[in-house]
Coordinates of C-alpha atoms and ligand atoms in Angstrom, one line a residue:
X1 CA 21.7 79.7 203.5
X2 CA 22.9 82.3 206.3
X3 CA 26.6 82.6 205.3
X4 CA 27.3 83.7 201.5
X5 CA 31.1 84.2 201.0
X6 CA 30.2 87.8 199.4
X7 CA 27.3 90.6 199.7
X8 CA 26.4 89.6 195.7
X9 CA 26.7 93.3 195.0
X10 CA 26.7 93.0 191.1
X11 CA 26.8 97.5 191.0
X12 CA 29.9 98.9 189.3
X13 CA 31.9 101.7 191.1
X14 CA 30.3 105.4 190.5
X15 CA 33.3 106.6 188.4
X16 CA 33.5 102.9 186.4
X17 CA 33.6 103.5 182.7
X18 CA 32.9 101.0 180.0
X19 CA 34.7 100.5 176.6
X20 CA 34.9 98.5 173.3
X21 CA 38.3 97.7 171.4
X22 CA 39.3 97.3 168.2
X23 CA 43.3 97.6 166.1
X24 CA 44.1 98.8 163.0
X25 CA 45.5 96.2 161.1
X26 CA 42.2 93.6 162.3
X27 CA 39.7 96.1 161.2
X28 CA 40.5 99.1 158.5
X29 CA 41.8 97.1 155.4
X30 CA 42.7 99.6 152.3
X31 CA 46.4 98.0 153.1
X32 CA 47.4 100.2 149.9
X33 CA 45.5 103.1 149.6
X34 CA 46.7 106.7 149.1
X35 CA 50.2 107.1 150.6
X36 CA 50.1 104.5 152.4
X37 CA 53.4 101.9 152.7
X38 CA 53.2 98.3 153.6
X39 CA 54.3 97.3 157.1
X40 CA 55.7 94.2 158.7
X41 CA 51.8 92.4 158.9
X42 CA 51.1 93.0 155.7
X43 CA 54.2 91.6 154.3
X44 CA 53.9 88.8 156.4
X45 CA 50.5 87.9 155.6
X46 CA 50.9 88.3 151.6
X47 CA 54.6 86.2 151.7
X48 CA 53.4 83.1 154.4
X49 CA 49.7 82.6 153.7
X50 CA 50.3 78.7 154.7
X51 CA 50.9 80.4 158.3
X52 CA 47.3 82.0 158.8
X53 CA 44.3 80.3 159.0
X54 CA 42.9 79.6 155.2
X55 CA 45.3 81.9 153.7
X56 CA 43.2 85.2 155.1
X57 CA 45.1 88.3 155.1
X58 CA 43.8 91.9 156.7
X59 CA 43.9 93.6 153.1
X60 CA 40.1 94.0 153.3
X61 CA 38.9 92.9 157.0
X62 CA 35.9 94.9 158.3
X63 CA 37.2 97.6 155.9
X64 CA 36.7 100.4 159.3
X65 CA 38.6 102.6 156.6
X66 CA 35.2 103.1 154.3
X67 CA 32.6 102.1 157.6
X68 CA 34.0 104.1 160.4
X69 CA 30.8 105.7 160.5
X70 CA 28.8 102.5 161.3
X71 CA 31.5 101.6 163.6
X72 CA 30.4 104.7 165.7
X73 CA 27.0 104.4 165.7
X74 CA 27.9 100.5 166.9
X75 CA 29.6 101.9 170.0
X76 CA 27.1 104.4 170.5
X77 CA 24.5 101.3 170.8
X78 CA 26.4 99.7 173.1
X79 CA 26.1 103.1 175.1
X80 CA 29.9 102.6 176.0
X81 CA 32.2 105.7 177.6
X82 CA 35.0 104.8 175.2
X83 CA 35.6 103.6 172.2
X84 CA 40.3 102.0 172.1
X85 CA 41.7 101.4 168.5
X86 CA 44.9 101.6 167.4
X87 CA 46.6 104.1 165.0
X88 CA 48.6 102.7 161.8
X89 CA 52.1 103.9 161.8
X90 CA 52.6 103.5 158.1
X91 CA 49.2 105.4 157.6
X92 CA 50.5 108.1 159.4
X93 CA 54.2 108.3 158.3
X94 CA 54.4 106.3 154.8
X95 CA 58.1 106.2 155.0
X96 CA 58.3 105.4 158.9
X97 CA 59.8 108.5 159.6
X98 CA 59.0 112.4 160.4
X99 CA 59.8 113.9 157.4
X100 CA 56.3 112.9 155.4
X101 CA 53.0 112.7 157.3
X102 CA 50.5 111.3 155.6
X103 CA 47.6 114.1 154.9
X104 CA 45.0 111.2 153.9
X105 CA 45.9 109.2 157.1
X106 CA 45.7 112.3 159.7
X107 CA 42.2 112.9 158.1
X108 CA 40.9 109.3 158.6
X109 CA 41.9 109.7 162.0
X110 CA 40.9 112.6 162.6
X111 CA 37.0 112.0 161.4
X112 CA 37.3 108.7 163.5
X113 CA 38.5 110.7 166.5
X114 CA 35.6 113.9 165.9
X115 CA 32.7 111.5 165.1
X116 CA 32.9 109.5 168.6
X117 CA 33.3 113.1 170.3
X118 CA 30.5 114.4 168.7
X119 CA 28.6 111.4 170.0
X120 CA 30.2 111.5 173.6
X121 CA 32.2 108.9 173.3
X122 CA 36.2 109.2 174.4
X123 CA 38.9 108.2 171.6
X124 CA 41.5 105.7 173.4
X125 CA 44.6 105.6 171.0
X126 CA 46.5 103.0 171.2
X127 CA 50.2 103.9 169.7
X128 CA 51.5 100.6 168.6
X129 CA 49.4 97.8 167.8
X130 CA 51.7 95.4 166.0
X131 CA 51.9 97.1 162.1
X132 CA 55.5 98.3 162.1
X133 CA 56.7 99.7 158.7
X134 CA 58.7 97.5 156.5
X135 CA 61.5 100.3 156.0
X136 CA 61.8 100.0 160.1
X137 CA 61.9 95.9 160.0
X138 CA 64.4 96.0 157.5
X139 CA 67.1 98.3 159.5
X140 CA 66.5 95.9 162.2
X141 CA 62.9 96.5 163.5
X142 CA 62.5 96.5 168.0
X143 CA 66.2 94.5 167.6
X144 CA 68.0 98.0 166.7
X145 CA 68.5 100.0 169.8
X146 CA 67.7 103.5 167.1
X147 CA 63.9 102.8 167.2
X148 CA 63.4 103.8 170.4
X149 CA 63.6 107.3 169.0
X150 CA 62.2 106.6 165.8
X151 CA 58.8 105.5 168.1
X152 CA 59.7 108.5 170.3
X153 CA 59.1 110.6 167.3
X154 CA 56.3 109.0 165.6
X155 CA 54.2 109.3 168.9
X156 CA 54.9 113.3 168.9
X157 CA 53.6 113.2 166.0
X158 CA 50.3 111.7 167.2
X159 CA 50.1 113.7 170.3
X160 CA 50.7 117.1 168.7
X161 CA 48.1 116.2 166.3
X162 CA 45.6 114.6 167.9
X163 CA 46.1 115.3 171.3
X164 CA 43.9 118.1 171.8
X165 CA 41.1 116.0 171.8
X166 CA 42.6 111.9 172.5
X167 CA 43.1 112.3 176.6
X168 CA 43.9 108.6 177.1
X169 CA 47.1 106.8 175.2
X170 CA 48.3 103.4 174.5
X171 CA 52.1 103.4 173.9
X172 CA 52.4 99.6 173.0
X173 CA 50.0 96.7 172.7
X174 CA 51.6 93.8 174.2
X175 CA 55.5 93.9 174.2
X176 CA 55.0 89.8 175.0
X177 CA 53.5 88.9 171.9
X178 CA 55.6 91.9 169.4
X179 CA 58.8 90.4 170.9
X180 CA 58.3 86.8 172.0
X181 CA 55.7 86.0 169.1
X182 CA 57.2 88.2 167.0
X183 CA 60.6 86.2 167.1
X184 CA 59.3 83.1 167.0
X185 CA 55.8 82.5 164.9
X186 CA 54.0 86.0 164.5
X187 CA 55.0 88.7 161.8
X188 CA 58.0 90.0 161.1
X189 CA 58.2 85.8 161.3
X190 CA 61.9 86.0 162.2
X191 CA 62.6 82.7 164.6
X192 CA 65.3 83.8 167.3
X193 CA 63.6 83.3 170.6
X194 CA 66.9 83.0 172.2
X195 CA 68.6 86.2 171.2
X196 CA 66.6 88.5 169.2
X197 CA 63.3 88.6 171.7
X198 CA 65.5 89.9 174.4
X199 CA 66.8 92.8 172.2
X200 CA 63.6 93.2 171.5
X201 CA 62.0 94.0 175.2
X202 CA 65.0 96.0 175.9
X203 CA 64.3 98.3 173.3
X204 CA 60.5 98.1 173.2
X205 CA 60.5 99.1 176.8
X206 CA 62.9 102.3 176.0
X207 CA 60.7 103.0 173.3
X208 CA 57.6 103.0 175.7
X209 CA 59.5 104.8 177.9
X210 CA 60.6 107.5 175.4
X211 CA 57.8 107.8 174.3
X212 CA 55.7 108.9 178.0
X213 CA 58.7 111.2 178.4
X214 CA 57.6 113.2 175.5
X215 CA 54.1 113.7 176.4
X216 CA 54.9 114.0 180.0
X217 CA 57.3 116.8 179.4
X218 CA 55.9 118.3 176.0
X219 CA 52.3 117.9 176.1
X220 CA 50.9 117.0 179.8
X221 CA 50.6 120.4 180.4
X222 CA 48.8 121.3 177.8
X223 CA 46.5 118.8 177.3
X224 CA 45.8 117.3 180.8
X225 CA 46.1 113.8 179.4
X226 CA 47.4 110.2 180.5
X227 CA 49.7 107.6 179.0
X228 CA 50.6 104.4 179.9
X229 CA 51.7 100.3 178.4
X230 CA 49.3 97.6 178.0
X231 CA 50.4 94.1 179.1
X232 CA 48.5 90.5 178.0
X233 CA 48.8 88.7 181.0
X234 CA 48.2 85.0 181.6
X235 CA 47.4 83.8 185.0
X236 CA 50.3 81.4 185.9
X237 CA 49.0 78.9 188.6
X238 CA 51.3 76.1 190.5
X239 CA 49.6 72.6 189.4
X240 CA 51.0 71.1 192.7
X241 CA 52.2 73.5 195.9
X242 CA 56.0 72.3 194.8
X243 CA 55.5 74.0 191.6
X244 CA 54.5 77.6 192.9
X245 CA 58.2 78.7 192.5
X246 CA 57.9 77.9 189.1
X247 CA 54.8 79.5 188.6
X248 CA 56.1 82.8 190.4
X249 CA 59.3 82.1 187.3
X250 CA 57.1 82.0 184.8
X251 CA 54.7 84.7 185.9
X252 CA 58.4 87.2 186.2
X253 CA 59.7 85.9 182.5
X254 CA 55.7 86.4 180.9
X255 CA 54.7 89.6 183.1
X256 CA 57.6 90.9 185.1
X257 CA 59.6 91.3 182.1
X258 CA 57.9 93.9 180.8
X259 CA 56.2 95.1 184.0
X260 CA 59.3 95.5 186.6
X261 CA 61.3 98.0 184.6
X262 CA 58.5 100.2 184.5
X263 CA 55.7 99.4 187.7
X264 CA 58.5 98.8 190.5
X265 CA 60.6 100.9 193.0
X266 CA 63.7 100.0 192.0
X267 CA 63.4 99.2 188.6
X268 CA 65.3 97.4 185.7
X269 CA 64.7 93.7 185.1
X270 CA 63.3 91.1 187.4
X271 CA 66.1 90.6 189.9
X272 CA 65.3 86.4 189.5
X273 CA 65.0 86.7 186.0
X274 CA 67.8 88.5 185.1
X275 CA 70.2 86.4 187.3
X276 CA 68.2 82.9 185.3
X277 CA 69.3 83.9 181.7
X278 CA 72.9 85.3 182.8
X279 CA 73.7 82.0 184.3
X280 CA 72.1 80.3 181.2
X281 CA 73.8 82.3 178.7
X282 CA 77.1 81.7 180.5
X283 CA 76.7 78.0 180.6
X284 CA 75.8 78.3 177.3
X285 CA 79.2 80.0 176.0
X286 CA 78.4 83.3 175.6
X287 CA 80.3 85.8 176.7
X288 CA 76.9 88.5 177.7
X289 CA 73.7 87.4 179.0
X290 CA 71.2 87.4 176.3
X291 CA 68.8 89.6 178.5
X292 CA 70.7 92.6 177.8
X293 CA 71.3 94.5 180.6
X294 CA 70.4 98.2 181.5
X295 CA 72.2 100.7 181.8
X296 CA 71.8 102.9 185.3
X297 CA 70.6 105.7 182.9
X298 CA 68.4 103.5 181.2
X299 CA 67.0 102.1 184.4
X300 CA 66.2 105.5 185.7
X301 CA 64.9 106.3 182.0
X302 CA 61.9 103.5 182.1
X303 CA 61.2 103.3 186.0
X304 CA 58.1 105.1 186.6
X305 CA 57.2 106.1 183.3
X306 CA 53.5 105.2 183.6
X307 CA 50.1 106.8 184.5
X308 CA 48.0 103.6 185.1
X309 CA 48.6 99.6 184.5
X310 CA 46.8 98.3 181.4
X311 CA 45.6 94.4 181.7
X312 CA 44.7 92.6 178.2
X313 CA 43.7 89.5 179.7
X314 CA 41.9 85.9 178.1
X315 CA 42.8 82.9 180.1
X316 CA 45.5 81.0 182.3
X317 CA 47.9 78.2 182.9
X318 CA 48.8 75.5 185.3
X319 CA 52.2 75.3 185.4
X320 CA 54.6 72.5 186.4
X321 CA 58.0 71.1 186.1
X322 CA 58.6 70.2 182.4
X323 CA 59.7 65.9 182.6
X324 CA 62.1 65.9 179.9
X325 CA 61.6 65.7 176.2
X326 CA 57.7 67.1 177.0
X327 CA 56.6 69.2 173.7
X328 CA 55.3 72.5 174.5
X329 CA 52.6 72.8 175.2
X330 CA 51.1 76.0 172.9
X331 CA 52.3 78.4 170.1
X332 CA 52.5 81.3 172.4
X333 CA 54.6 79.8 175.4
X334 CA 57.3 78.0 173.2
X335 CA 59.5 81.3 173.9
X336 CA 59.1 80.8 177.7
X337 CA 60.2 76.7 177.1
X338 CA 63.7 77.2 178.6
X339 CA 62.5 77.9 182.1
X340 CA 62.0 74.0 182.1
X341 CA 58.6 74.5 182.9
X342 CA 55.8 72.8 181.1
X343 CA 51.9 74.6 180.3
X344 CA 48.7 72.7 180.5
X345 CA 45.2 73.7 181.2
X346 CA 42.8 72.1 184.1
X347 CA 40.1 70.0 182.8
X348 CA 37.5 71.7 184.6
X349 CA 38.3 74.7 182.3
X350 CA 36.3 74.9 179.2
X351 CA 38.3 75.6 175.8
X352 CA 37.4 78.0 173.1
X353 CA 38.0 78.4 169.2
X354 CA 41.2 79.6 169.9
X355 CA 44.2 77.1 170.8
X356 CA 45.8 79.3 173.4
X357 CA 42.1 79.8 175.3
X358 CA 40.6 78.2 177.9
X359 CA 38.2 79.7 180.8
X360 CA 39.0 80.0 184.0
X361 CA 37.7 83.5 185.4
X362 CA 38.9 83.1 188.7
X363 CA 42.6 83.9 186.9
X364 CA 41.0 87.0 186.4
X365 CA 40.8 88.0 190.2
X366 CA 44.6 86.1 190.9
X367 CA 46.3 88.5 188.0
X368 CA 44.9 91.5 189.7
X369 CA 46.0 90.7 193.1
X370 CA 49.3 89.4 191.8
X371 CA 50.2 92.8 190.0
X372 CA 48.7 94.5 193.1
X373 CA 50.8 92.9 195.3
X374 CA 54.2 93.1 193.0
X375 CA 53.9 96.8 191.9
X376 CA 51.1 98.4 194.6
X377 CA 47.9 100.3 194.9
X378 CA 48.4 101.7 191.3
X379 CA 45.3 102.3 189.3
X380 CA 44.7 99.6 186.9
X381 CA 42.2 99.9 183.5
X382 CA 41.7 96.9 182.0
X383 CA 42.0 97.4 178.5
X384 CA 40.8 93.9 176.7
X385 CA 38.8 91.1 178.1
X386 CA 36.6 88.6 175.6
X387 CA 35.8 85.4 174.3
X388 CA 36.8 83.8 170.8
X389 CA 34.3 81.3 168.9
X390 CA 34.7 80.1 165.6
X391 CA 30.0 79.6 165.6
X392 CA 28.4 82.0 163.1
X393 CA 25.6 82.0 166.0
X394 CA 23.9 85.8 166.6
X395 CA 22.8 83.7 170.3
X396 CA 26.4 83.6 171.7
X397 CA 25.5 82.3 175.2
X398 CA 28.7 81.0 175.6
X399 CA 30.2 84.6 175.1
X400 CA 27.9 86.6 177.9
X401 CA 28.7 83.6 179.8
X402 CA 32.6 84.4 179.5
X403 CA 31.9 88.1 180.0
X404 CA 29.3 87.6 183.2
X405 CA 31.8 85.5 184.9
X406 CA 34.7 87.1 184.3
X407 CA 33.3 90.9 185.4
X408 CA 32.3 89.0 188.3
X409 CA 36.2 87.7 189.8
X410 CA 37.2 91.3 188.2
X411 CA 34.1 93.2 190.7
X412 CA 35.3 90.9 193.4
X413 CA 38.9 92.6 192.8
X414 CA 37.2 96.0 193.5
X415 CA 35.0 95.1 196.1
X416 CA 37.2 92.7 197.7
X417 CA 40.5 92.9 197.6
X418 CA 40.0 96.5 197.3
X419 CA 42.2 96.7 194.5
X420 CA 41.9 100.2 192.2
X421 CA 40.1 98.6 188.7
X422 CA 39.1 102.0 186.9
X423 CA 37.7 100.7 183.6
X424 CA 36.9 97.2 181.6
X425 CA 37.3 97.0 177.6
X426 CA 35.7 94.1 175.5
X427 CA 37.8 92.7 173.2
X428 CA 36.0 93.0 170.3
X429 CA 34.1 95.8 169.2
X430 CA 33.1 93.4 166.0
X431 CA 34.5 90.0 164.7
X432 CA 37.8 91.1 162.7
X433 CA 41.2 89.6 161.5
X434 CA 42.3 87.9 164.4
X435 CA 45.9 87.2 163.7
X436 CA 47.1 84.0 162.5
X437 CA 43.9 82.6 163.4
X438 CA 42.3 84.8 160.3
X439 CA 38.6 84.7 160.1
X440 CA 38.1 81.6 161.9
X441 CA 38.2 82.4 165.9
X442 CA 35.7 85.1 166.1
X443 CA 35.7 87.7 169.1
X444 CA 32.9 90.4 168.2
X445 CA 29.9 91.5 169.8
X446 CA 29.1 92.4 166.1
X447 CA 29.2 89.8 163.9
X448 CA 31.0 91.1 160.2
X449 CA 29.5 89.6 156.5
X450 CA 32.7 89.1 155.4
X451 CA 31.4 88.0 152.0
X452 CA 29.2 91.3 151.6
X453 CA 31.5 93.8 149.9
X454 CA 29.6 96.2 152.5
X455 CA 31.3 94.1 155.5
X456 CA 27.6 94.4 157.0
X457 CA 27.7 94.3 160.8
X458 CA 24.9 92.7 162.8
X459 CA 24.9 92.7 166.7
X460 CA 24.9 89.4 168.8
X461 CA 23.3 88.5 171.6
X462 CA 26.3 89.7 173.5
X463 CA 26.1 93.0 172.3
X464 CA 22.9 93.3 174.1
X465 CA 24.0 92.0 176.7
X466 CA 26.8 94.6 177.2
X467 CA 24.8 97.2 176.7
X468 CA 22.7 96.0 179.2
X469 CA 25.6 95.7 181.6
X470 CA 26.6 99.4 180.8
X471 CA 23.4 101.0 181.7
X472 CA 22.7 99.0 184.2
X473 CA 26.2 99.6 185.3
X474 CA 25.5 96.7 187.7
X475 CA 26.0 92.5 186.5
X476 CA 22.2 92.3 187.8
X477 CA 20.3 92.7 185.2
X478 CA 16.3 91.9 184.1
X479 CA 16.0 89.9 181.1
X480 CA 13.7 92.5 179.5
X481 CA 16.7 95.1 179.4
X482 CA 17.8 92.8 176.6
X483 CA 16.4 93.9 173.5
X484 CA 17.6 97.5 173.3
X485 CA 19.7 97.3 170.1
X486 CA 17.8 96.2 167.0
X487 CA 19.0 94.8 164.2
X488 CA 20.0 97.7 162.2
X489 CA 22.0 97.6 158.8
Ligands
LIG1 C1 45.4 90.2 172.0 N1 47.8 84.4 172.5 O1 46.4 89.4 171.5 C2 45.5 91.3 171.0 O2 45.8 92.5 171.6 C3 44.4 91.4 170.0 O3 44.8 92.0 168.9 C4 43.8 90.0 169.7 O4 42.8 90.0 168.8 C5 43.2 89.5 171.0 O5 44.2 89.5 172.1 C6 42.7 88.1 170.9 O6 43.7 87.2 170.6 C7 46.7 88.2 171.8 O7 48.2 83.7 171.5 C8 47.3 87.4 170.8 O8 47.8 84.1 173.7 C9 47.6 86.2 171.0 C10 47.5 85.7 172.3 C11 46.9 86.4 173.3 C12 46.5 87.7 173.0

């Protein structure tokens, strides 16, 4: 063949780094230890059972509180640059505010954070990964307008006492699924997708916001680090051409909700979006739009409070006109249900164990170039990427399959499009608690006994893979470069 569409350069950028990822409330367990208080998961998990998957609960999980040294040495193996988890609120400050920090919490951190330095490996702190203190979700939770200082606060108390030595920061995990799952099926399991989501991004994106400010202007200087949001982004793609100004609708109401106030020039909500739920609260009798607005302060508070564009992304979506009376068409879209569109995968794409899941890696390539071409030649770090299973196989094929193909549209990006891709994260450092899933839909590259009380870890094919990948830095790889991990305890 003389023409190929691309060189089939598999080699990384120089300055590429590799990660792993992890969150709290998936992996530490010792919900009740010490001083710590419970928060809205735990709650949740102990009061619905019949809502997760076989009644599993995170009170144990990979118990990372007691194996956090193992969990180093795993990320060591995989030779990775970085190592992202997420830092428990409650752990830190039991009653949700300043005035008691948690001695026993700061240390677990703190040996976390020391142990990967000591083995080269950079701490990426995520901020807010969905455990919110009870106390806080009872005097109103991301609904009450106050907790964008209350977050404000918590996160100076993470940066003046770890940031000497964490460089890279996670402010929130997802503001889709807190506010949009969160008010409709996910803990604090409070159903008010019409009112009390949109409270919710308002004041999750202050909170963010808030929450840069303070290390931009108490710590940057100091500590030379960067800060930024994390969005989950599914790739919205027209099912017919008449349907791409739906698509575009949905893409602005999933993405641009929680991207535009922050990413663009001039700020606030998505102009089509904002101008959608007015009219719809209106002809719905109320009297304010139930996207509340910003205030000209607030707009110039959030625009431009980033330092990079994190991308948590899994699959994607064709998207069409919804014909009346259609049922939605999965858990995590019912919030988006009244921009009359409908959700439904291609059959060409392959589904996973997980509902919402299905492959389709060139997604991948369209999400970048959509937020490239919305909010510009930012620099973006992808900060979760992986593949759920619900197979107790150690030969997951089907998961370096996933991860090949989906570097691949992501290296096209770089090499391609040109767009500025900095870093890739595998979602997940081991299988964990994933959410109201439990213990069924597996993500790991470590697979987890979770009968042993020792929460043994053994690395997957995949794992090798990886690490293959990473020192390699290159997609081209000789199947002899395999083997490097063995099977340790
Ligand atoms: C991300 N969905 O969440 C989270 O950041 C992780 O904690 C989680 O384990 C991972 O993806 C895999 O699910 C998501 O329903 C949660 O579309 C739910 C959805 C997507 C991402």
């Amino acid at each position: 063949l003389l023409v190929t569409c691309w060189s089939k350069d598999l080699s990384f950028p120089v300055d590429f780094t590799f990660g792993v990822g992890t969150s709290a409330y998936q992996i530490e367990g010792a919900w009740n230890v010490s001083d710590k208080t419970e928060h809205i998961w735990d709650r949740f998990v102990h009061q619905h059972p019949d809502r997760i998957y076989n009644g599993n609960n995170g009170d144990v999980a990979c118990d990372s509180y007691h194996q956090w040294r193992r969990d180093i040495a795993m990320v060591k193996e995989l030779g990775a640059t970085f190592y992202r988890f997420s830092i428990s609120w409650p752990r830190i400050l039991p009653t949700g505010f300043t005035n008691h920090i948690s001695e026993d919490g700061v240390l677990y951190y703190n040996n976390l954070i020391n142990g990967l330095l000591k083995e080269g490996i950079q701490p990426v702190v995520t901020i807010y990964h969905w455990d919110l203190p009870q106390r806080l979700q009872d005097l109103g939770g991301w609904t009450n307008p106050l907790i964008t200082d209350w977050f404000a606060s918590y996160a100076r108390v993470l940066f003046s006492r770890f940031g000497d030595r964490v460089k890279t920061w996670h402010t929130i995990n997802e503001p889709y699924t807190v506010c949009d799952m969160g008010y409709v099926i996910f803990a604090p399991g409070i159903n008010d997708p019409q009112v009390g989501r949109y409270l919710c991004s308002k004041y999750i994106l202050i909170a963010h916001a808030k929450a840069w400010r303070v290390y931009d202007e108490e710590f940057r200087a100091m500590y030379n680090g960067k800060i930024s949001i994390v969005n989950h982004i599914i790739w919205f793609e027209p099912k017919n051409q008449n349907d791409s100004v739906l698509a575009e609708l949905a893409m602005q109401e999933f993405t641009g909700r929680y991207s535009h106030p922050i990413f663009s020039k001039e700020g606030g909500w998505p102009p089509v979006l904002e101008t959608l739920i007015a009219e719809k609260s209106r002809y719905e009798g109320y009297d304010i739009s139930r996207l509340p607005a910003f205030t000209k302060d607030e707009v110039e508070l959030v625009k431009g409070t980033f330092d990079f564009y994190g991308v948590n992304h899994y699959t994607s979506r064709l998207v069409r006109k919804r014909p009346s009376k259609d049922a939605p068409s999965s858990y995590i879209l019912d919030s988006l249900s009244e921009l009359g569109v409908s959700f439904e995968a291609s059959k060409d794409w392959k589904s996973t164990s997980s509902s919402w899941f299905m492959e389709y890696p060139e997604g991948f390539r369209r999400t970048l170039q959509w937020l490239r071409n919305q909010y510009g030649d930012i620099d973006f770090v992808i900060t979760e990427n992986g593949y759920a299973t619900a197979s107790q196989s150690l030969e997951d094929y089907d998961r370096i399959n996933y991860m090949r193909t989906y570097m691949e549209q992501m290296l096209l990006a770089i090499k391609e499009d040109g767009i500025k891709v900095l870093s890739y994260t595998t979602w997940s450092l081991m299988d964990n608690f994933e959410w109201l899933d439990g213990y069924r839909s597996t993500f790991g590259l470590y697979q987890v006994d979770f009968s042993d009380p020792n929460r043994r870890r053994t690395p997957k094919l995949s794992a090798k893979y990886y690490a293959s990948v990473v020192k390699a830095r290159s997609l081209d790889i000789s199947n002899q470069s395999m083997y490097s991990i063995s099977a340790s305890a």
